[in-house]
PDB file of C-alpha atoms in Angstrom:
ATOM      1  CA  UNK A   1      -1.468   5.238 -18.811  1.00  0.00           C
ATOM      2  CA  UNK A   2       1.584   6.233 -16.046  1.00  0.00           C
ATOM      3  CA  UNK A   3       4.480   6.609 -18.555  1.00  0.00           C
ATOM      4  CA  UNK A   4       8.101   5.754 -17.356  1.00  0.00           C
ATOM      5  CA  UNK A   5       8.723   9.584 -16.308  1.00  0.00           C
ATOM      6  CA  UNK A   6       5.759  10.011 -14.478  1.00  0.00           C
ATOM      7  CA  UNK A   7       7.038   6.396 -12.693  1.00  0.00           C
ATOM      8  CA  UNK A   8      10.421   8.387 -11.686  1.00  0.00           C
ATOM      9  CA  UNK A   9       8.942  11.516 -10.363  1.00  0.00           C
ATOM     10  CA  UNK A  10       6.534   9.188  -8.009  1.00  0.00           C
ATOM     11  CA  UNK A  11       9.893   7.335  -6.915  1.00  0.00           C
ATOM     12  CA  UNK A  12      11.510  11.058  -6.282  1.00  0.00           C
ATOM     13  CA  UNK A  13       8.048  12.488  -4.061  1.00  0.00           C
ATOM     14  CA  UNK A  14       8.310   9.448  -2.076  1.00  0.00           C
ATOM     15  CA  UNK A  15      11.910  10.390  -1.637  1.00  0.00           C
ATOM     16  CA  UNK A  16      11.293  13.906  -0.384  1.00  0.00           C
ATOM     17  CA  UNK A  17       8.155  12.569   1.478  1.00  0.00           C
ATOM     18  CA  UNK A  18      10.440  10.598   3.311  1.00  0.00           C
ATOM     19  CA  UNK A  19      12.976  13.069   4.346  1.00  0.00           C
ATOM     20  CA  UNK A  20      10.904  16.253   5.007  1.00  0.00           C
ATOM     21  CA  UNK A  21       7.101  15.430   4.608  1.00  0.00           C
ATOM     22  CA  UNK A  22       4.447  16.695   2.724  1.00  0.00           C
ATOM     23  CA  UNK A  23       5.952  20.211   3.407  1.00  0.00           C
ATOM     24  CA  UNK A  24       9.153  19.286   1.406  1.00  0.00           C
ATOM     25  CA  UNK A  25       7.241  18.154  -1.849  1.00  0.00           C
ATOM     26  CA  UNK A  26       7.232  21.172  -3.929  1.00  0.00           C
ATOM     27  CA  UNK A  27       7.703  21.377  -7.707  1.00  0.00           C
ATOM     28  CA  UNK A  28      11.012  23.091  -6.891  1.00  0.00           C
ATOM     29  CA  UNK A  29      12.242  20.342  -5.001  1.00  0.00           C
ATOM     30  CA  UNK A  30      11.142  17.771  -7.150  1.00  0.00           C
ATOM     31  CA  UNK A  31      12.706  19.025 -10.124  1.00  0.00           C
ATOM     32  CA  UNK A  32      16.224  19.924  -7.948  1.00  0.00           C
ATOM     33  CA  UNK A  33      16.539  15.945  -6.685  1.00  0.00           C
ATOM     34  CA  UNK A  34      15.661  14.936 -10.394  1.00  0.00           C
ATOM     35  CA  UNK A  35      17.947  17.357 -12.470  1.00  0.00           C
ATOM     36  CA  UNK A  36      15.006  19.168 -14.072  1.00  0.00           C
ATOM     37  CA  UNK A  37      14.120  22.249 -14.464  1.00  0.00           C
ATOM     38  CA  UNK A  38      10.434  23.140 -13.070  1.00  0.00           C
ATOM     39  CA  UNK A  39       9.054  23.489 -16.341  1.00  0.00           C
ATOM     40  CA  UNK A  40      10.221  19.785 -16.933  1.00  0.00           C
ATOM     41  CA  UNK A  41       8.294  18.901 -13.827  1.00  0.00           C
ATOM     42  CA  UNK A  42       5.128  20.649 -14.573  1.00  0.00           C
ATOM     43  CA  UNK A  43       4.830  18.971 -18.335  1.00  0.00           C
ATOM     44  CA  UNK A  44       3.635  16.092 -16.172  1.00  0.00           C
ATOM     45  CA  UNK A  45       2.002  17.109 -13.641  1.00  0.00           C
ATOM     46  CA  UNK A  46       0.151  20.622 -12.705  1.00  0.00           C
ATOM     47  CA  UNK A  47       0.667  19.962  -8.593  1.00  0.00           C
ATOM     48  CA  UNK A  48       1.650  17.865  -5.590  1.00  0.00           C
ATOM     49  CA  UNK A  49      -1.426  17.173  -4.942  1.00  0.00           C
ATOM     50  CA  UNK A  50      -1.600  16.008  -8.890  1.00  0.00           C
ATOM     51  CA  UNK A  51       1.487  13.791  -8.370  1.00  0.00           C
ATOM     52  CA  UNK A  52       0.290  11.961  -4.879  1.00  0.00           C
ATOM     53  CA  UNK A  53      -3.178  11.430  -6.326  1.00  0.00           C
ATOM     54  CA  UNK A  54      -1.576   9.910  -9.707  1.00  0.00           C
ATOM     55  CA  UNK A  55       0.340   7.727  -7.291  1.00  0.00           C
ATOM     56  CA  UNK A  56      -2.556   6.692  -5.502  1.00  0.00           C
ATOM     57  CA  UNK A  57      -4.915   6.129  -7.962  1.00  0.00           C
ATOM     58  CA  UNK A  58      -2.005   4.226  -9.939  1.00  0.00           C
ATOM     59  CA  UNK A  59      -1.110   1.946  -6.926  1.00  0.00           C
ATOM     60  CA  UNK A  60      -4.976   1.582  -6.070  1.00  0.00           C
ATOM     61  CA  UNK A  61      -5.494  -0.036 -10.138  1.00  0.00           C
ATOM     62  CA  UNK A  62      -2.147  -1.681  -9.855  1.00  0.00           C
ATOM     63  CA  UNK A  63      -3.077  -4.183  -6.567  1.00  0.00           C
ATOM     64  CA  UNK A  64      -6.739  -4.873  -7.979  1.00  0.00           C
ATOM     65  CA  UNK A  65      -4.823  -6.026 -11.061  1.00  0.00           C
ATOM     66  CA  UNK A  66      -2.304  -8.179  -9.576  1.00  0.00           C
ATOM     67  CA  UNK A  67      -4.352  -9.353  -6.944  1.00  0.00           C
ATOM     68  CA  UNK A  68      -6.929 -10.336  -9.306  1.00  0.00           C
ATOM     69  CA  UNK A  69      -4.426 -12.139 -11.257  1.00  0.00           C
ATOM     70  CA  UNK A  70      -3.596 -14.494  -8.367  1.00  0.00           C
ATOM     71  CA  UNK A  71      -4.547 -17.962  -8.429  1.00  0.00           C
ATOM     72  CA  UNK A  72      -7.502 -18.612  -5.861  1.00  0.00           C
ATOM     73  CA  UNK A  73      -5.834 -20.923  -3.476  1.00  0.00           C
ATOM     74  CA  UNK A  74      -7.604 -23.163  -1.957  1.00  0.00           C
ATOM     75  CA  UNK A  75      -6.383 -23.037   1.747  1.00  0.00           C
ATOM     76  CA  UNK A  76      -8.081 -19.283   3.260  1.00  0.00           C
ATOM     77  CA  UNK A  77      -4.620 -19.309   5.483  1.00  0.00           C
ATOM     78  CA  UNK A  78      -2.130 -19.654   2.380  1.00  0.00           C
ATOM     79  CA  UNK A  79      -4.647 -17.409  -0.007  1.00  0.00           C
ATOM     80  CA  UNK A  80      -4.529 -14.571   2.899  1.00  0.00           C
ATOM     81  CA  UNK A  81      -0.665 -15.003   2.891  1.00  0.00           C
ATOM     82  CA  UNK A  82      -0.230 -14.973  -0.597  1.00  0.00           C
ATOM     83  CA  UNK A  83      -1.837 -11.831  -0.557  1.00  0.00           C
ATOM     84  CA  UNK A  84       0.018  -9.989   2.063  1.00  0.00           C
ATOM     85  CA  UNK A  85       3.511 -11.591   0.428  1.00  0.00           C
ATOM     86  CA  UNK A  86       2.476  -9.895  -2.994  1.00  0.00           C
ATOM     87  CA  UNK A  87       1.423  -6.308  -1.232  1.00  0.00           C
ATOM     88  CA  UNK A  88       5.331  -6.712   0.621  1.00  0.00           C
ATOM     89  CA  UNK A  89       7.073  -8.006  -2.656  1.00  0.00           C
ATOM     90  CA  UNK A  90       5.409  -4.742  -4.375  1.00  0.00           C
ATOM     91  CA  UNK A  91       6.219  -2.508  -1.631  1.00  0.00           C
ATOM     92  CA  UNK A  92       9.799  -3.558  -1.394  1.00  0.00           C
ATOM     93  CA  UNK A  93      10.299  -2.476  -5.065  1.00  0.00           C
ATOM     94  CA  UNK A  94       8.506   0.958  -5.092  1.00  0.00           C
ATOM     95  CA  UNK A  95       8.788   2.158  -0.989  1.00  0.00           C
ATOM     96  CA  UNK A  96       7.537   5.110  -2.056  1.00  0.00           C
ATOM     97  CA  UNK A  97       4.218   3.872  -2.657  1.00  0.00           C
ATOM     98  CA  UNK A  98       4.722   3.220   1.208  1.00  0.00           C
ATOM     99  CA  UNK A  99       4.825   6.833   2.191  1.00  0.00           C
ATOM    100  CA  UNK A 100       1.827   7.977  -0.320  1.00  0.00           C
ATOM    101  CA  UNK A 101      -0.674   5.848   1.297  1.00  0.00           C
ATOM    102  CA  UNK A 102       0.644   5.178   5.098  1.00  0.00           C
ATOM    103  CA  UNK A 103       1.585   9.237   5.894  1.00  0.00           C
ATOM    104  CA  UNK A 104      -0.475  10.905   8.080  1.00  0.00           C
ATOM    105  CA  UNK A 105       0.502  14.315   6.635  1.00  0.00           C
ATOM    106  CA  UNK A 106      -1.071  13.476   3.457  1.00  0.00           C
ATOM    107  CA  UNK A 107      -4.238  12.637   4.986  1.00  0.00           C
ATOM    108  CA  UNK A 108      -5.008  16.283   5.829  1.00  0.00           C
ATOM    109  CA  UNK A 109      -3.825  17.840   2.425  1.00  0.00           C
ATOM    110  CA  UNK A 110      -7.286  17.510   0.599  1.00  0.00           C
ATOM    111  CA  UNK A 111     -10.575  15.871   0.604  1.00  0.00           C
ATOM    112  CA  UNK A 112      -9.637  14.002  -2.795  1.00  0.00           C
ATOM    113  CA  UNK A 113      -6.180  12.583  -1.598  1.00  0.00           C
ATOM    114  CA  UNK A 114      -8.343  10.881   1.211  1.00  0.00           C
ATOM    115  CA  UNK A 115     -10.475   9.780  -1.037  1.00  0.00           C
ATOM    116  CA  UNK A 116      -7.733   8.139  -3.045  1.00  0.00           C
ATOM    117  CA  UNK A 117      -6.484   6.599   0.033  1.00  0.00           C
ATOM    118  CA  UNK A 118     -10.090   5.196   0.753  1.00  0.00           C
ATOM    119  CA  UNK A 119     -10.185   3.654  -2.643  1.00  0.00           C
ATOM    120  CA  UNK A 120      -6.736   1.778  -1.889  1.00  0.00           C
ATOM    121  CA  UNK A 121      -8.181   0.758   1.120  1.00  0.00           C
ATOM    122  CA  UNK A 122     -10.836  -0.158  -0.276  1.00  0.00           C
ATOM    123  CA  UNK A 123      -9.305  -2.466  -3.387  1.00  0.00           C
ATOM    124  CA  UNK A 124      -7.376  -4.089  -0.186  1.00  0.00           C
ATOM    125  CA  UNK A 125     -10.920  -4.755   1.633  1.00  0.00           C
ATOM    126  CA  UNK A 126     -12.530  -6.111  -1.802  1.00  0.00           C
ATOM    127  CA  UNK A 127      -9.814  -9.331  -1.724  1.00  0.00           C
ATOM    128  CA  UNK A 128      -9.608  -9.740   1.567  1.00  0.00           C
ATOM    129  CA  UNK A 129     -13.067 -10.114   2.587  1.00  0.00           C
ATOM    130  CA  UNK A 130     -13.692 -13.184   0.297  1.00  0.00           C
ATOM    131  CA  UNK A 131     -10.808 -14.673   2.286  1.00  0.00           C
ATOM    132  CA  UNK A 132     -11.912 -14.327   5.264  1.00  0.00           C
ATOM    133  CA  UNK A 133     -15.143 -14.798   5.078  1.00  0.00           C
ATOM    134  CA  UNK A 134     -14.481 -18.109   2.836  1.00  0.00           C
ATOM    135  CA  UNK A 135     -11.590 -18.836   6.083  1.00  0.00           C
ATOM    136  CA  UNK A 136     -14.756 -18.341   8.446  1.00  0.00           C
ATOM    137  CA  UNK A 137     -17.371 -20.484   6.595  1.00  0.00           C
ATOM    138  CA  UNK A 138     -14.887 -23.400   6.260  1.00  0.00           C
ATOM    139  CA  UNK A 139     -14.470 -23.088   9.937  1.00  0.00           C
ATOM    140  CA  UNK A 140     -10.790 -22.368   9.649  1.00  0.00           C
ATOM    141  CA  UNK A 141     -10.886 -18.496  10.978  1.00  0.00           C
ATOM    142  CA  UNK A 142     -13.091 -17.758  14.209  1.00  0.00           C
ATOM    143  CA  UNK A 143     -16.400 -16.609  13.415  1.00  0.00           C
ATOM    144  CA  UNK A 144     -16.301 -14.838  16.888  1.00  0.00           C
ATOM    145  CA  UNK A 145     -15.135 -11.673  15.257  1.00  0.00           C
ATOM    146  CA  UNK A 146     -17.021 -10.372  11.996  1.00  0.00           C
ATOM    147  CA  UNK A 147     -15.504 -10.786   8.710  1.00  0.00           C
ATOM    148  CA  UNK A 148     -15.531  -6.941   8.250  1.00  0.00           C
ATOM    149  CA  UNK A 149     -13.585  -6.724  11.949  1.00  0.00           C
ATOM    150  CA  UNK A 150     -11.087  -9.154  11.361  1.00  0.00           C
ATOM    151  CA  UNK A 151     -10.075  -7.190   8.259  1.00  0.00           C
ATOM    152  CA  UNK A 152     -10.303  -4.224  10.086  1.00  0.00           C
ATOM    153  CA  UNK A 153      -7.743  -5.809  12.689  1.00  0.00           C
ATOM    154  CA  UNK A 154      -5.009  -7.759   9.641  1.00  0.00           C
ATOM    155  CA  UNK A 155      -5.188  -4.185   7.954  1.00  0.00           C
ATOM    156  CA  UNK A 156      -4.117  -1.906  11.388  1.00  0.00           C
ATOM    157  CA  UNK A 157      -1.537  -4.727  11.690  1.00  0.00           C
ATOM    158  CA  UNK A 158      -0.211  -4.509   8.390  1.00  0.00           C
ATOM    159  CA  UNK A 159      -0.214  -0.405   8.404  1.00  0.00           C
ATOM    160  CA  UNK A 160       1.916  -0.341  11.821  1.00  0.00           C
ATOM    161  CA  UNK A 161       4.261  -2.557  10.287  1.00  0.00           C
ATOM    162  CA  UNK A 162       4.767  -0.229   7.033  1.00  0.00           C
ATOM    163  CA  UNK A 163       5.363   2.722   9.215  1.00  0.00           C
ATOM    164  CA  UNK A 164       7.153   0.412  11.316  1.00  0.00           C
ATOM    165  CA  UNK A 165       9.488   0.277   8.140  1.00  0.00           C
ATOM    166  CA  UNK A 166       9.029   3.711   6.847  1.00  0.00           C
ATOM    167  CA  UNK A 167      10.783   4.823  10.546  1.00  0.00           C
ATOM    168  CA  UNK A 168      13.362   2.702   9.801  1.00  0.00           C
ATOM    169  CA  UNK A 169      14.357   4.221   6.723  1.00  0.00           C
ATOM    170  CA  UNK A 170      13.401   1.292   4.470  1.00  0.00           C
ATOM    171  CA  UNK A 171      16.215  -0.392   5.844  1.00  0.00           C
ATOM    172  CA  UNK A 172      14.654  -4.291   6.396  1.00  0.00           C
ATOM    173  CA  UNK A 173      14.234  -6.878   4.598  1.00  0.00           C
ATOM    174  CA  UNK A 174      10.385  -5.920   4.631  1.00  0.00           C
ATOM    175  CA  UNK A 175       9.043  -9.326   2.755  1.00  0.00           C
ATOM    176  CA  UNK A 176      10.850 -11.155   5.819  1.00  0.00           C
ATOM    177  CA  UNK A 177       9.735  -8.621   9.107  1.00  0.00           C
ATOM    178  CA  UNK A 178       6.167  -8.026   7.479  1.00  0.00           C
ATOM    179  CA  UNK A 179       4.924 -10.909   6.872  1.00  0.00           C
ATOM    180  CA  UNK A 180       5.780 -12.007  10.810  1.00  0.00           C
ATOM    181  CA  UNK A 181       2.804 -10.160  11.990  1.00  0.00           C
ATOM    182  CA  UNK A 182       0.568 -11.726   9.522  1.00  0.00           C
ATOM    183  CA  UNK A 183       1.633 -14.813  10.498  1.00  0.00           C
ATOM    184  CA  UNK A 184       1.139 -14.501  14.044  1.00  0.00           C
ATOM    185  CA  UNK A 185      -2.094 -12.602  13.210  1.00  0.00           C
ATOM    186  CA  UNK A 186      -3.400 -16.234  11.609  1.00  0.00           C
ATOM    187  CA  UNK A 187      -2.441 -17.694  15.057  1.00  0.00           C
ATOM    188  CA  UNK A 188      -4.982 -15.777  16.584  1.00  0.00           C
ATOM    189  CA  UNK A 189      -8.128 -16.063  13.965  1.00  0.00           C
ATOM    190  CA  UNK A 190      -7.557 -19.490  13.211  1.00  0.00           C
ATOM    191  CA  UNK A 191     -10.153 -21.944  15.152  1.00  0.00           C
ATOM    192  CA  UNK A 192      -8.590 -23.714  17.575  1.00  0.00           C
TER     193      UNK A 192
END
């Protein structure tokens, strides 16, 4: 269970994340933007490397849950963009779950923080696939394209749009400007 501290200290890495990379998360740091002392830090966690995989693993549990929890529409097109609006309405309240998974500097840090960043990815795959494939065998989304490529192709879209909004400091209205590409991405699978 991610207590309420643990929540604030994942809201402060994503902070320094932001500003100075994976090279400006350090325990020191971490406890000078919260007000701590070290100590304080390390009663919750023993690392960085701790903190970002408690962050993944927490956001990886957190979108199976919700996800899961959504009603099964219907309509592949408005299930696919119910999905993507629920990732952007989470991401817009915790942007720092935005720099945990979409950095590149994390990627190289350790074998098990890419292996926490597979498992997201890998929760995301597990509810889109039914999607699409249901989209493809009610002739809605092209079947010229795999299943497993389409996904492939709404997921690279969906990543250059979060560091699309990571660049831009978290400034826009991301529900709004990320759901755009999804949109237009529908335009392109749907059968025409």
């Amino acid at each position: 269970m991610i207590t309420a501290r643990q929540k604030e200290i994942f809201a402060a890495s994503g902070k320094l994340l932001t500003q100075s990379g994976i090279n400006g998360l350090t325990i020191k740091n971490l406890a000078a933007e919260m007000g701590f002392t070290e100590g304080a830090v390390y009663r919750h966690f023993k690392s960085k490397e701790e903190i970002i995989l408690l962050m993944l693993e927490y956001l990886a549990e957190n979108m199976d849950e919700r996800l899961s929890a959504m009603p099964k529409e219907p309509d592949p097109e408005r299930h696919l963009l119910n999905l993507f609006e629920n990732q952007l309405n989470f991401f817009s309240q915790n942007p720092h779950f935005v720099v945990a998974v979409f950095s590149d500097g994390l990627m190289k840090t350790s074998d098990k923080v890419n292996a926490a960043i597979l498992k997201v990815m890998t929760v995301k795959m597990k509810h889109l696939f039914p999607v699409i494939f249901s989209g493809q065998q009610k002739g809605v989304f092209t079947t010229a394209i795999s299943s497993e490529e389409l996904i492939h192709i709404i997921m690279g879209s969906f990543r250059l749009q979060m560091f699309r909004w990571r660049a831009l400091g978290f400034r826009d209205d991301i529900k709004e400007s990320g759901i755009k590409p999804i949109q237009s991405l529908l335009k392109i699978i749907k059968n025409h």
